[in-house]
mmCIF file of C-alpha atoms and ligand atoms in Angstrom:
data_model
loop_
_atom_site.group_PDB
_atom_site.id
_atom_site.type_symbol
_atom_site.label_atom_id
_atom_site.label_comp_id
_atom_site.label_asym_id
_atom_site.label_seq_id
_atom_site.Cartn_x
_atom_site.Cartn_y
_atom_site.Cartn_z
ATOM 1 C CA MET A 1 111.910 258.021 172.562
ATOM 2 C CA ALA A 2 110.227 255.660 170.117
ATOM 3 C CA MET A 3 110.595 252.001 170.926
ATOM 4 C CA SER A 4 112.005 249.705 168.293
ATOM 5 C CA SER A 5 109.666 246.954 167.187
ATOM 6 C CA ALA A 6 111.927 244.363 168.805
ATOM 7 C CA MET A 7 111.432 246.180 172.097
ATOM 8 C CA THR A 8 107.656 246.397 171.699
ATOM 9 C CA ASP A 9 107.575 242.709 170.816
ATOM 10 C CA ARG A 10 109.530 241.962 173.955
ATOM 11 C CA VAL A 11 107.246 244.036 176.171
ATOM 12 C CA THR A 12 104.216 242.346 174.620
ATOM 13 C CA ALA A 13 105.719 238.919 175.230
ATOM 14 C CA LEU A 14 106.564 239.828 178.830
ATOM 15 C CA LYS A 15 103.005 241.047 179.431
ATOM 16 C CA GLU A 16 101.545 237.906 177.898
ATOM 17 C CA PHE A 17 103.722 235.759 180.118
ATOM 18 C CA ASP A 18 102.882 237.829 183.211
ATOM 19 C CA ASP A 19 99.175 237.664 182.395
ATOM 20 C CA THR A 20 99.187 233.869 182.512
ATOM 21 C CA LYS A 21 99.697 234.315 186.296
ATOM 22 C CA THR A 22 101.134 230.823 186.485
ATOM 23 C CA GLY A 23 104.832 231.603 186.141
ATOM 24 C CA VAL A 24 107.568 229.508 184.610
ATOM 25 C CA LYS A 25 105.911 226.454 186.142
ATOM 26 C CA GLY A 26 102.926 227.147 183.882
ATOM 27 C CA LEU A 27 105.198 227.179 180.807
ATOM 28 C CA VAL A 28 106.767 223.884 181.800
ATOM 29 C CA ASP A 29 103.350 222.324 182.434
ATOM 30 C CA SER A 30 102.237 223.376 178.950
ATOM 31 C CA GLY A 31 104.849 220.982 177.587
ATOM 32 C CA ILE A 32 107.289 223.408 175.936
ATOM 33 C CA THR A 33 110.562 221.921 174.706
ATOM 34 C CA SER A 34 112.371 225.209 174.079
ATOM 35 C CA ILE A 35 112.319 228.346 176.185
ATOM 36 C CA PRO A 36 110.684 231.623 175.043
ATOM 37 C CA VAL A 37 113.056 234.327 173.750
ATOM 38 C CA ILE A 38 112.303 236.591 176.750
ATOM 39 C CA PHE A 39 114.355 234.124 178.826
ATOM 40 C CA HIS A 40 117.412 234.178 176.562
ATOM 41 C CA HIS A 41 120.304 235.785 178.392
ATOM 42 C CA PRO A 42 122.609 237.558 175.938
ATOM 43 C CA ASN A 43 126.249 236.514 176.124
ATOM 44 C CA ILE A 44 125.477 233.852 178.641
ATOM 45 C CA SER A 45 128.844 232.600 179.662
ATOM 46 C CA LEU A 46 128.845 229.649 181.896
ATOM 47 C CA SER A 47 132.251 229.179 180.314
ATOM 48 C CA ILE A 48 134.069 229.864 183.561
ATOM 49 C CA PRO A 49 133.820 226.380 185.015
ATOM 50 C CA SER A 50 132.886 226.146 188.651
ATOM 51 C CA THR A 51 135.751 224.975 190.787
ATOM 52 C CA THR A 52 134.528 221.787 192.336
ATOM 53 C CA TYR A 53 137.401 221.476 194.798
ATOM 54 C CA LEU A 54 136.665 224.767 196.557
ATOM 55 C CA SER A 55 133.708 225.458 198.782
ATOM 56 C CA ILE A 56 132.436 228.304 200.900
ATOM 57 C CA PRO A 57 133.276 228.075 204.630
ATOM 58 C CA THR A 58 131.218 226.035 207.045
ATOM 59 C CA VAL A 59 130.567 227.413 210.515
ATOM 60 C CA ASP A 60 129.787 224.844 213.189
ATOM 61 C CA LEU A 61 127.732 226.466 215.936
ATOM 62 C CA SER A 62 128.576 223.661 218.351
ATOM 63 C CA LEU A 63 132.140 224.997 218.527
ATOM 64 C CA SER A 64 133.027 227.386 221.329
ATOM 65 C CA ARG A 65 131.710 230.879 220.820
ATOM 66 C CA PRO A 66 135.113 232.592 220.302
ATOM 67 C CA ILE A 67 136.028 230.063 217.631
ATOM 68 C CA ALA A 68 132.651 230.358 215.903
ATOM 69 C CA VAL A 69 132.922 234.167 216.022
ATOM 70 C CA ASP A 70 136.345 233.970 214.370
ATOM 71 C CA LEU A 71 135.013 231.666 211.662
ATOM 72 C CA ILE A 72 132.062 233.952 210.995
ATOM 73 C CA ARG A 73 134.294 237.027 210.850
ATOM 74 C CA SER A 74 136.694 235.479 208.380
ATOM 75 C CA ALA A 75 133.843 234.059 206.258
ATOM 76 C CA CYS A 76 132.140 237.474 206.113
ATOM 77 C CA ARG A 77 135.400 239.176 205.146
ATOM 78 C CA ASN A 78 136.688 236.730 202.593
ATOM 79 C CA TRP A 79 133.590 235.092 201.153
ATOM 80 C CA GLY A 80 130.485 237.020 202.190
ATOM 81 C CA PHE A 81 128.888 233.564 202.531
ATOM 82 C CA PHE A 82 128.959 230.590 204.869
ATOM 83 C CA GLN A 83 126.980 227.458 205.655
ATOM 84 C CA LEU A 84 125.823 227.225 209.252
ATOM 85 C CA ILE A 85 125.596 223.753 210.791
ATOM 86 C CA ASN A 86 124.646 222.469 214.257
ATOM 87 C CA HIS A 87 122.336 225.429 214.791
ATOM 88 C CA ASP A 88 119.611 223.544 216.719
ATOM 89 C CA ILE A 89 116.889 223.772 214.073
ATOM 90 C CA PRO A 90 115.761 220.184 213.426
ATOM 91 C CA LEU A 91 116.324 218.824 209.921
ATOM 92 C CA SER A 92 112.627 217.909 209.788
ATOM 93 C CA THR A 93 111.633 221.573 210.261
ATOM 94 C CA ILE A 94 113.835 222.571 207.327
ATOM 95 C CA GLU A 95 112.486 219.781 205.155
ATOM 96 C CA ASN A 96 108.892 220.658 206.053
ATOM 97 C CA THR A 97 109.489 224.305 205.151
ATOM 98 C CA ILE A 98 110.919 223.390 201.751
ATOM 99 C CA SER A 99 108.095 220.906 201.088
ATOM 100 C CA ALA A 100 105.484 223.491 202.014
ATOM 101 C CA VAL A 101 106.892 225.956 199.462
ATOM 102 C CA ARG A 102 107.040 223.208 196.843
ATOM 103 C CA SER A 103 103.384 222.371 197.570
ATOM 104 C CA PHE A 104 102.347 225.971 196.973
ATOM 105 C CA HIS A 105 104.093 226.145 193.598
ATOM 106 C CA GLU A 106 102.555 222.814 192.621
ATOM 107 C CA LEU A 107 98.976 223.819 193.443
ATOM 108 C CA PRO A 108 96.610 223.672 190.465
ATOM 109 C CA ALA A 109 97.182 226.696 188.194
ATOM 110 C CA THR A 110 93.716 228.126 188.865
ATOM 111 C CA ILE A 111 94.381 228.206 192.596
ATOM 112 C CA ARG A 112 97.938 229.518 192.663
ATOM 113 C CA SER A 113 97.169 232.203 190.080
ATOM 114 C CA GLN A 114 94.770 233.814 192.567
ATOM 115 C CA HIS A 115 97.846 234.908 194.526
ATOM 116 C CA TYR A 116 99.684 236.313 191.483
ATOM 117 C CA ARG A 117 100.547 239.998 191.985
ATOM 118 C CA ARG A 118 103.559 242.286 191.762
ATOM 119 C CA THR A 119 103.429 244.018 195.141
ATOM 120 C CA PRO A 120 106.273 242.357 196.982
ATOM 121 C CA GLY A 121 106.578 245.161 199.568
ATOM 122 C CA ALA A 122 103.819 243.944 201.854
ATOM 123 C CA GLY A 123 101.695 240.942 202.636
ATOM 124 C CA VAL A 124 101.673 237.971 200.302
ATOM 125 C CA SER A 125 102.479 237.896 196.597
ATOM 126 C CA TYR A 126 103.302 235.314 193.968
ATOM 127 C CA PHE A 127 105.146 236.320 190.810
ATOM 128 C CA SER A 128 107.754 235.236 188.316
ATOM 129 C CA ASN A 129 110.829 237.508 188.174
ATOM 130 C CA LEU A 130 110.508 240.514 190.474
ATOM 131 C CA ASP A 131 112.377 242.581 187.842
ATOM 132 C CA LEU A 132 110.537 241.083 184.831
ATOM 133 C CA PHE A 133 110.006 244.457 183.122
ATOM 134 C CA LEU A 134 113.403 245.905 184.081
ATOM 135 C CA SER A 135 115.913 243.183 183.336
ATOM 136 C CA GLU A 136 117.563 242.370 180.048
ATOM 137 C CA ALA A 137 116.343 238.795 180.245
ATOM 138 C CA ALA A 138 113.977 236.851 182.461
ATOM 139 C CA SER A 139 115.151 233.952 184.608
ATOM 140 C CA TRP A 140 113.778 230.454 185.065
ATOM 141 C CA LYS A 141 112.132 230.814 188.469
ATOM 142 C CA ASP A 142 108.940 231.711 190.306
ATOM 143 C CA THR A 143 108.610 233.230 193.775
ATOM 144 C CA LEU A 144 106.137 233.225 196.641
ATOM 145 C CA LYS A 145 106.968 236.304 198.720
ATOM 146 C CA ILE A 146 105.704 236.913 202.238
ATOM 147 C CA THR A 147 106.602 240.004 204.221
ATOM 148 C CA PHE A 148 106.670 238.981 207.892
ATOM 149 C CA GLY A 149 107.891 242.241 209.342
ATOM 150 C CA PRO A 150 107.997 244.960 210.466
ATOM 151 C CA VAL A 151 104.268 244.769 209.706
ATOM 152 C CA PRO A 152 103.055 241.169 210.118
ATOM 153 C CA PRO A 153 100.947 239.762 207.297
ATOM 154 C CA GLU A 154 97.308 238.856 207.736
ATOM 155 C CA VAL A 155 97.834 235.197 208.411
ATOM 156 C CA ASP A 156 94.769 234.066 206.479
ATOM 157 C CA GLN A 157 96.265 235.690 203.346
ATOM 158 C CA ILE A 158 99.084 233.139 203.420
ATOM 159 C CA PRO A 159 98.141 230.178 201.202
ATOM 160 C CA GLU A 160 96.858 227.405 203.414
ATOM 161 C CA VAL A 161 99.181 224.713 201.969
ATOM 162 C CA CYS A 162 102.206 226.445 203.478
ATOM 163 C CA ARG A 163 100.712 228.692 206.160
ATOM 164 C CA SER A 164 101.671 226.998 209.414
ATOM 165 C CA GLU A 165 105.091 225.918 208.103
ATOM 166 C CA LEU A 166 106.101 229.392 206.913
ATOM 167 C CA VAL A 167 104.838 231.158 210.025
ATOM 168 C CA ALA A 168 106.870 228.688 212.096
ATOM 169 C CA TRP A 169 109.921 229.114 209.840
ATOM 170 C CA ASP A 170 109.854 232.878 210.242
ATOM 171 C CA GLU A 171 110.042 232.417 214.027
ATOM 172 C CA GLN A 172 112.869 229.863 213.858
ATOM 173 C CA VAL A 173 114.959 231.812 211.392
ATOM 174 C CA LYS A 174 114.597 234.992 213.411
ATOM 175 C CA GLU A 175 116.074 233.209 216.435
ATOM 176 C CA VAL A 176 119.088 231.974 214.479
ATOM 177 C CA ALA A 177 119.581 235.342 212.793
ATOM 178 C CA LYS A 178 119.613 236.991 216.215
ATOM 179 C CA GLN A 179 122.416 234.658 217.260
ATOM 180 C CA VAL A 180 124.331 235.166 214.012
ATOM 181 C CA MET A 181 123.964 238.963 214.102
ATOM 182 C CA GLY A 182 125.293 238.962 217.662
ATOM 183 C CA MET A 183 128.327 236.995 216.545
ATOM 184 C CA MET A 184 128.844 239.216 213.519
ATOM 185 C CA CYS A 185 128.843 242.244 215.824
ATOM 186 C CA GLU A 186 131.396 240.581 218.040
ATOM 187 C CA GLY A 187 133.473 239.849 214.962
ATOM 188 C CA LEU A 188 133.294 243.519 214.015
ATOM 189 C CA GLY A 189 134.213 244.593 217.539
ATOM 190 C CA VAL A 190 130.964 246.454 218.201
ATOM 191 C CA LYS A 191 128.489 245.679 220.969
ATOM 192 C CA PRO A 192 126.618 242.407 220.377
ATOM 193 C CA ALA A 193 123.168 244.007 220.168
ATOM 194 C CA ARG A 194 124.265 246.729 217.726
ATOM 195 C CA LEU A 195 122.498 245.261 214.666
ATOM 196 C CA GLU A 196 119.433 244.287 216.667
ATOM 197 C CA ASP A 197 119.262 247.833 218.091
ATOM 198 C CA LEU A 198 119.282 249.116 214.517
ATOM 199 C CA THR A 199 116.099 246.999 214.112
ATOM 200 C CA CYS A 200 117.826 244.613 211.675
ATOM 201 C CA LEU A 201 115.786 241.640 212.899
ATOM 202 C CA GLU A 202 112.476 243.390 212.304
ATOM 203 C CA GLY A 203 112.255 243.748 208.532
ATOM 204 C CA ARG A 204 111.774 240.198 207.241
ATOM 205 C CA GLY A 205 110.824 239.070 203.761
ATOM 206 C CA LEU A 206 110.519 235.394 202.932
ATOM 207 C CA ALA A 207 111.013 234.288 199.325
ATOM 208 C CA GLY A 208 109.904 230.754 198.520
ATOM 209 C CA GLN A 209 111.703 230.145 195.228
ATOM 210 C CA TYR A 210 110.765 227.487 192.715
ATOM 211 C CA TYR A 211 113.146 226.659 189.857
ATOM 212 C CA PRO A 212 111.354 224.307 187.451
ATOM 213 C CA PRO A 213 113.367 221.979 185.200
ATOM 214 C CA CYS A 214 114.600 224.012 182.243
ATOM 215 C CA PRO A 215 114.524 222.491 178.745
ATOM 216 C CA GLU A 216 117.403 224.750 177.570
ATOM 217 C CA PRO A 217 119.529 225.388 180.643
ATOM 218 C CA ASP A 218 122.429 226.816 178.607
ATOM 219 C CA ARG A 219 120.370 229.814 177.460
ATOM 220 C CA THR A 220 119.148 231.229 180.749
ATOM 221 C CA PHE A 221 119.732 231.447 184.501
ATOM 222 C CA GLY A 222 117.718 230.420 187.519
ATOM 223 C CA SER A 223 118.772 233.770 188.920
ATOM 224 C CA ALA A 224 121.193 236.156 187.228
ATOM 225 C CA GLU A 225 124.305 237.382 189.031
ATOM 226 C CA HIS A 226 123.389 239.807 191.840
ATOM 227 C CA THR A 227 124.109 240.874 195.388
ATOM 228 C CA ASP A 228 121.346 241.018 198.015
ATOM 229 C CA ALA A 229 120.269 244.576 198.868
ATOM 230 C CA VAL A 230 119.667 243.669 202.514
ATOM 231 C CA VAL A 231 121.449 243.274 205.851
ATOM 232 C CA LEU A 232 121.576 239.509 205.833
ATOM 233 C CA THR A 233 120.045 236.571 203.981
ATOM 234 C CA VAL A 234 119.410 233.143 205.517
ATOM 235 C CA LEU A 235 118.601 230.468 202.944
ATOM 236 C CA ILE A 236 117.708 226.802 202.931
ATOM 237 C CA GLN A 237 117.847 224.742 199.758
ATOM 238 C CA ASP A 238 116.870 221.239 198.708
ATOM 239 C CA LYS A 239 119.315 218.676 197.338
ATOM 240 C CA ILE A 240 119.335 219.824 193.672
ATOM 241 C CA GLY A 241 121.963 222.597 193.913
ATOM 242 C CA GLY A 242 122.718 225.396 191.439
ATOM 243 C CA LEU A 243 123.576 228.329 193.694
ATOM 244 C CA GLN A 244 127.058 229.686 192.942
ATOM 245 C CA VAL A 245 129.136 232.365 194.658
ATOM 246 C CA LYS A 246 131.733 234.492 192.885
ATOM 247 C CA SER A 247 135.066 234.106 194.605
ATOM 248 C CA LEU A 248 136.546 237.412 195.804
ATOM 249 C CA ARG A 249 139.983 235.945 195.152
ATOM 250 C CA ASP A 250 139.839 235.066 191.477
ATOM 251 C CA GLU A 251 136.236 235.678 190.364
ATOM 252 C CA SER A 252 135.633 231.985 189.715
ATOM 253 C CA TRP A 253 132.179 230.595 190.481
ATOM 254 C CA ILE A 254 132.017 228.310 193.484
ATOM 255 C CA ASP A 255 129.124 225.874 193.972
ATOM 256 C CA VAL A 256 127.232 226.158 197.246
ATOM 257 C CA LYS A 257 126.866 222.422 197.721
ATOM 258 C CA PRO A 258 123.643 221.398 199.387
ATOM 259 C CA ILE A 259 124.334 220.158 202.926
ATOM 260 C CA PRO A 260 121.221 218.608 204.508
ATOM 261 C CA GLY A 261 120.095 220.785 207.395
ATOM 262 C CA ALA A 262 122.567 223.616 206.755
ATOM 263 C CA LEU A 263 121.572 227.280 206.609
ATOM 264 C CA VAL A 264 123.315 229.339 203.921
ATOM 265 C CA VAL A 265 124.012 232.787 205.369
ATOM 266 C CA ASN A 266 125.201 235.732 203.293
ATOM 267 C CA VAL A 267 126.129 239.341 203.900
ATOM 268 C CA GLY A 268 123.969 241.885 202.032
ATOM 269 C CA ASP A 269 124.821 245.334 200.658
ATOM 270 C CA PHE A 270 123.464 247.078 203.739
ATOM 271 C CA LEU A 271 125.777 245.156 206.059
ATOM 272 C CA GLN A 272 128.757 245.808 203.799
ATOM 273 C CA ILE A 273 127.993 249.520 204.062
ATOM 274 C CA ILE A 274 127.431 249.725 207.819
ATOM 275 C CA SER A 275 130.480 247.502 208.445
ATOM 276 C CA ASN A 276 132.466 250.096 206.470
ATOM 277 C CA ASP A 277 133.592 247.408 204.012
ATOM 278 C CA GLU A 278 134.823 245.006 206.732
ATOM 279 C CA PHE A 279 132.233 242.475 205.543
ATOM 280 C CA LYS A 280 131.543 241.815 201.865
ATOM 281 C CA SER A 281 128.272 241.527 199.964
ATOM 282 C CA VAL A 282 129.272 239.067 197.273
ATOM 283 C CA GLN A 283 127.884 238.364 193.804
ATOM 284 C CA HIS A 284 126.012 235.115 193.437
ATOM 285 C CA ARG A 285 123.734 233.457 190.887
ATOM 286 C CA VAL A 286 121.696 230.330 190.320
ATOM 287 C CA ILE A 287 122.301 228.326 187.175
ATOM 288 C CA ALA A 288 119.184 227.137 185.375
ATOM 289 C CA ASN A 289 117.914 223.820 186.643
ATOM 290 C CA SER A 290 119.079 221.118 184.238
ATOM 291 C CA THR A 291 117.717 218.194 186.262
ATOM 292 C CA ASN A 292 114.233 216.813 185.738
ATOM 293 C CA GLU A 293 113.062 217.704 189.236
ATOM 294 C CA PRO A 294 112.140 221.212 190.386
ATOM 295 C CA ARG A 295 114.539 222.980 192.763
ATOM 296 C CA VAL A 296 113.186 224.761 195.858
ATOM 297 C CA SER A 297 114.927 227.258 198.113
ATOM 298 C CA VAL A 298 113.576 229.472 200.871
ATOM 299 C CA ALA A 299 115.372 232.745 201.551
ATOM 300 C CA VAL A 300 114.611 235.080 204.442
ATOM 301 C CA PHE A 301 115.918 238.612 203.911
ATOM 302 C CA PHE A 302 116.600 240.742 206.990
ATOM 303 C CA ASN A 303 116.357 244.518 206.801
ATOM 304 C CA PRO A 304 116.021 247.388 209.257
ATOM 305 C CA GLY A 305 112.382 247.515 210.298
ATOM 306 C CA SER A 306 112.530 251.185 211.051
ATOM 307 C CA LYS A 307 112.115 253.035 207.772
ATOM 308 C CA GLU A 308 111.589 256.518 209.202
ATOM 309 C CA ASP A 309 113.083 259.049 206.821
ATOM 310 C CA MET A 310 114.870 260.789 209.673
ATOM 311 C CA ASN A 311 116.788 257.621 210.508
ATOM 312 C CA LEU A 312 120.072 257.809 208.668
ATOM 313 C CA TYR A 313 122.143 254.713 208.062
ATOM 314 C CA GLY A 314 125.784 254.553 207.102
ATOM 315 C CA PRO A 315 129.087 253.111 208.317
ATOM 316 C CA LEU A 316 128.925 252.566 212.111
ATOM 317 C CA TYR A 317 130.832 255.329 213.890
ATOM 318 C CA GLU A 318 132.776 252.703 215.890
ATOM 319 C CA LEU A 319 134.276 251.486 212.620
ATOM 320 C CA ILE A 320 135.343 254.895 211.349
ATOM 321 C CA SER A 321 138.748 256.317 212.232
ATOM 322 C CA ASN A 322 141.454 258.511 210.759
ATOM 323 C CA GLU A 323 143.108 255.356 209.459
ATOM 324 C CA LYS A 324 139.836 254.061 208.076
ATOM 325 C CA PRO A 325 137.515 256.890 207.027
ATOM 326 C CA ALA A 326 133.885 256.173 206.101
ATOM 327 C CA CYS A 327 133.703 254.447 202.711
ATOM 328 C CA TYR A 328 130.041 255.454 202.253
ATOM 329 C CA ARG A 329 127.795 258.440 202.763
ATOM 330 C CA ASN A 330 124.739 258.241 205.024
ATOM 331 C CA PHE A 331 121.290 257.534 203.575
ATOM 332 C CA ASN A 332 117.770 256.756 204.740
ATOM 333 C CA MET A 333 115.772 253.610 204.032
ATOM 334 C CA SER A 334 113.413 255.146 201.481
ATOM 335 C CA GLU A 335 116.427 256.164 199.378
ATOM 336 C CA LEU A 336 117.690 252.610 199.539
ATOM 337 C CA VAL A 337 114.325 251.063 198.677
ATOM 338 C CA ASN A 338 113.830 253.426 195.724
ATOM 339 C CA ILE A 339 117.210 252.563 194.279
ATOM 340 C CA PHE A 340 116.513 248.873 194.718
ATOM 341 C CA LEU A 341 113.110 249.014 193.018
ATOM 342 C CA ALA A 342 114.371 251.101 190.090
ATOM 343 C CA LYS A 343 117.090 248.699 189.099
ATOM 344 C CA ALA A 344 117.126 245.254 187.607
ATOM 345 C CA VAL A 345 118.238 242.635 190.113
ATOM 346 C CA GLY A 346 121.453 241.974 188.234
ATOM 347 C CA CYS A 347 122.575 245.602 187.942
ATOM 348 C CA LYS A 348 125.203 247.484 189.873
ATOM 349 C CA SER A 349 124.815 246.967 193.579
ATOM 350 C CA ILE A 350 123.550 249.705 195.850
ATOM 351 C CA THR A 351 126.950 249.839 197.546
ATOM 352 C CA GLU A 352 128.280 251.575 194.425
ATOM 353 C CA HIS A 353 125.539 254.144 194.723
ATOM 354 C CA PHE A 354 126.481 255.289 198.235
ATOM 355 C CA LYS A 355 130.240 254.914 197.900
ATOM 356 C CA HIS A 356 132.369 257.997 198.610
ATOM 357 C CA LYS A 357 134.218 258.719 195.393
HETATM 358 C C1 OGA B 1 118.088 235.229 196.295
HETATM 359 C C2 OGA B 1 119.060 234.165 195.958
HETATM 360 C C3 OGA B 1 119.526 231.812 195.792
HETATM 361 C C4 OGA B 1 118.830 230.501 195.723
HETATM 362 O O1 OGA B 1 116.895 234.914 196.439
HETATM 363 O O2 OGA B 1 118.517 236.408 196.421
HETATM 364 O O3 OGA B 1 120.192 234.478 195.715
HETATM 365 O O4 OGA B 1 119.532 229.489 195.840
HETATM 366 N N1 OGA B 1 118.629 232.891 195.970
HETATM 367 O O5 OGA B 1 117.616 230.448 195.542
HETATM 368 NI NI1 NI B 2 120.554 236.507 196.356
#
């Protein structure tokens, strides 16, 4: 099929942007006052106002375990998101992690560009828009991605400005995720180690996101609407805000208000599938940063570490019955990864792909 000239122009512009190797931050530093057309989202409708009086649930880990388990279960069913507080990770550790990611993105262009590459599957990479060449429009953010497991990175490949902080964060977040997964299992009524036994703590990808101030925040997103194609995401964010969750009740967008020291936890597609739709992987997005300070968030994505093709995943047998048959077919991890890589981040979630019709 011949490409229209508008499409070739777009591909050329995307390549030119990618070749700068300095991301959106590089554009902002060059002093632009309007955003390039490749970032224009068609039909951008921020028209649905966010409901400021609603917020996603908060789960206080200092409550008794049965109460916390109940809160987590209802949050995972009704929101797919919650903010975890009193989890024992010191506020200073969270702040240091965020600062370390900010420091990387604010390294001189010549230094940070040395890390620029589009191979997010392993090791360390720095890029702007994972789906740059697949999506309809690019978004106003850059990412430092480090794969911590199942294969650990070569530590000296991690940029020195954030090395010790991110290695330490990976350890901390794994501990909390272990606790949370145990409680999720209890909430589902399966044995507490079920997710851990499926190696769900082993596959870990850290995304250090940087959302520079955007001169035309009404034309683009920080991150377009998507669900996370993972088991679980644990995210920390600075005080700027901008993350929004689509309410399952009425499809309105709810702000995830920054709470100092809180961890934002959300259910991914994989967990929705293996929970046989008990838990929900919910659409979320980040609005473009309209403040004059950059926004930083650090997400850790948890996935099964075991990617053997003979390992089939699907709804847990404990959650399948005559009353509630399996909502999804079984699949292996390479199928899942291929689907994920072939689609733009904002497209139909992988749950649709495996759903029994
Ligand atoms: C993501 C994501 C939200 C944020 O990385 O998948 O949704 O606030 N990030 O950065
Ligand atoms: Ni996400």
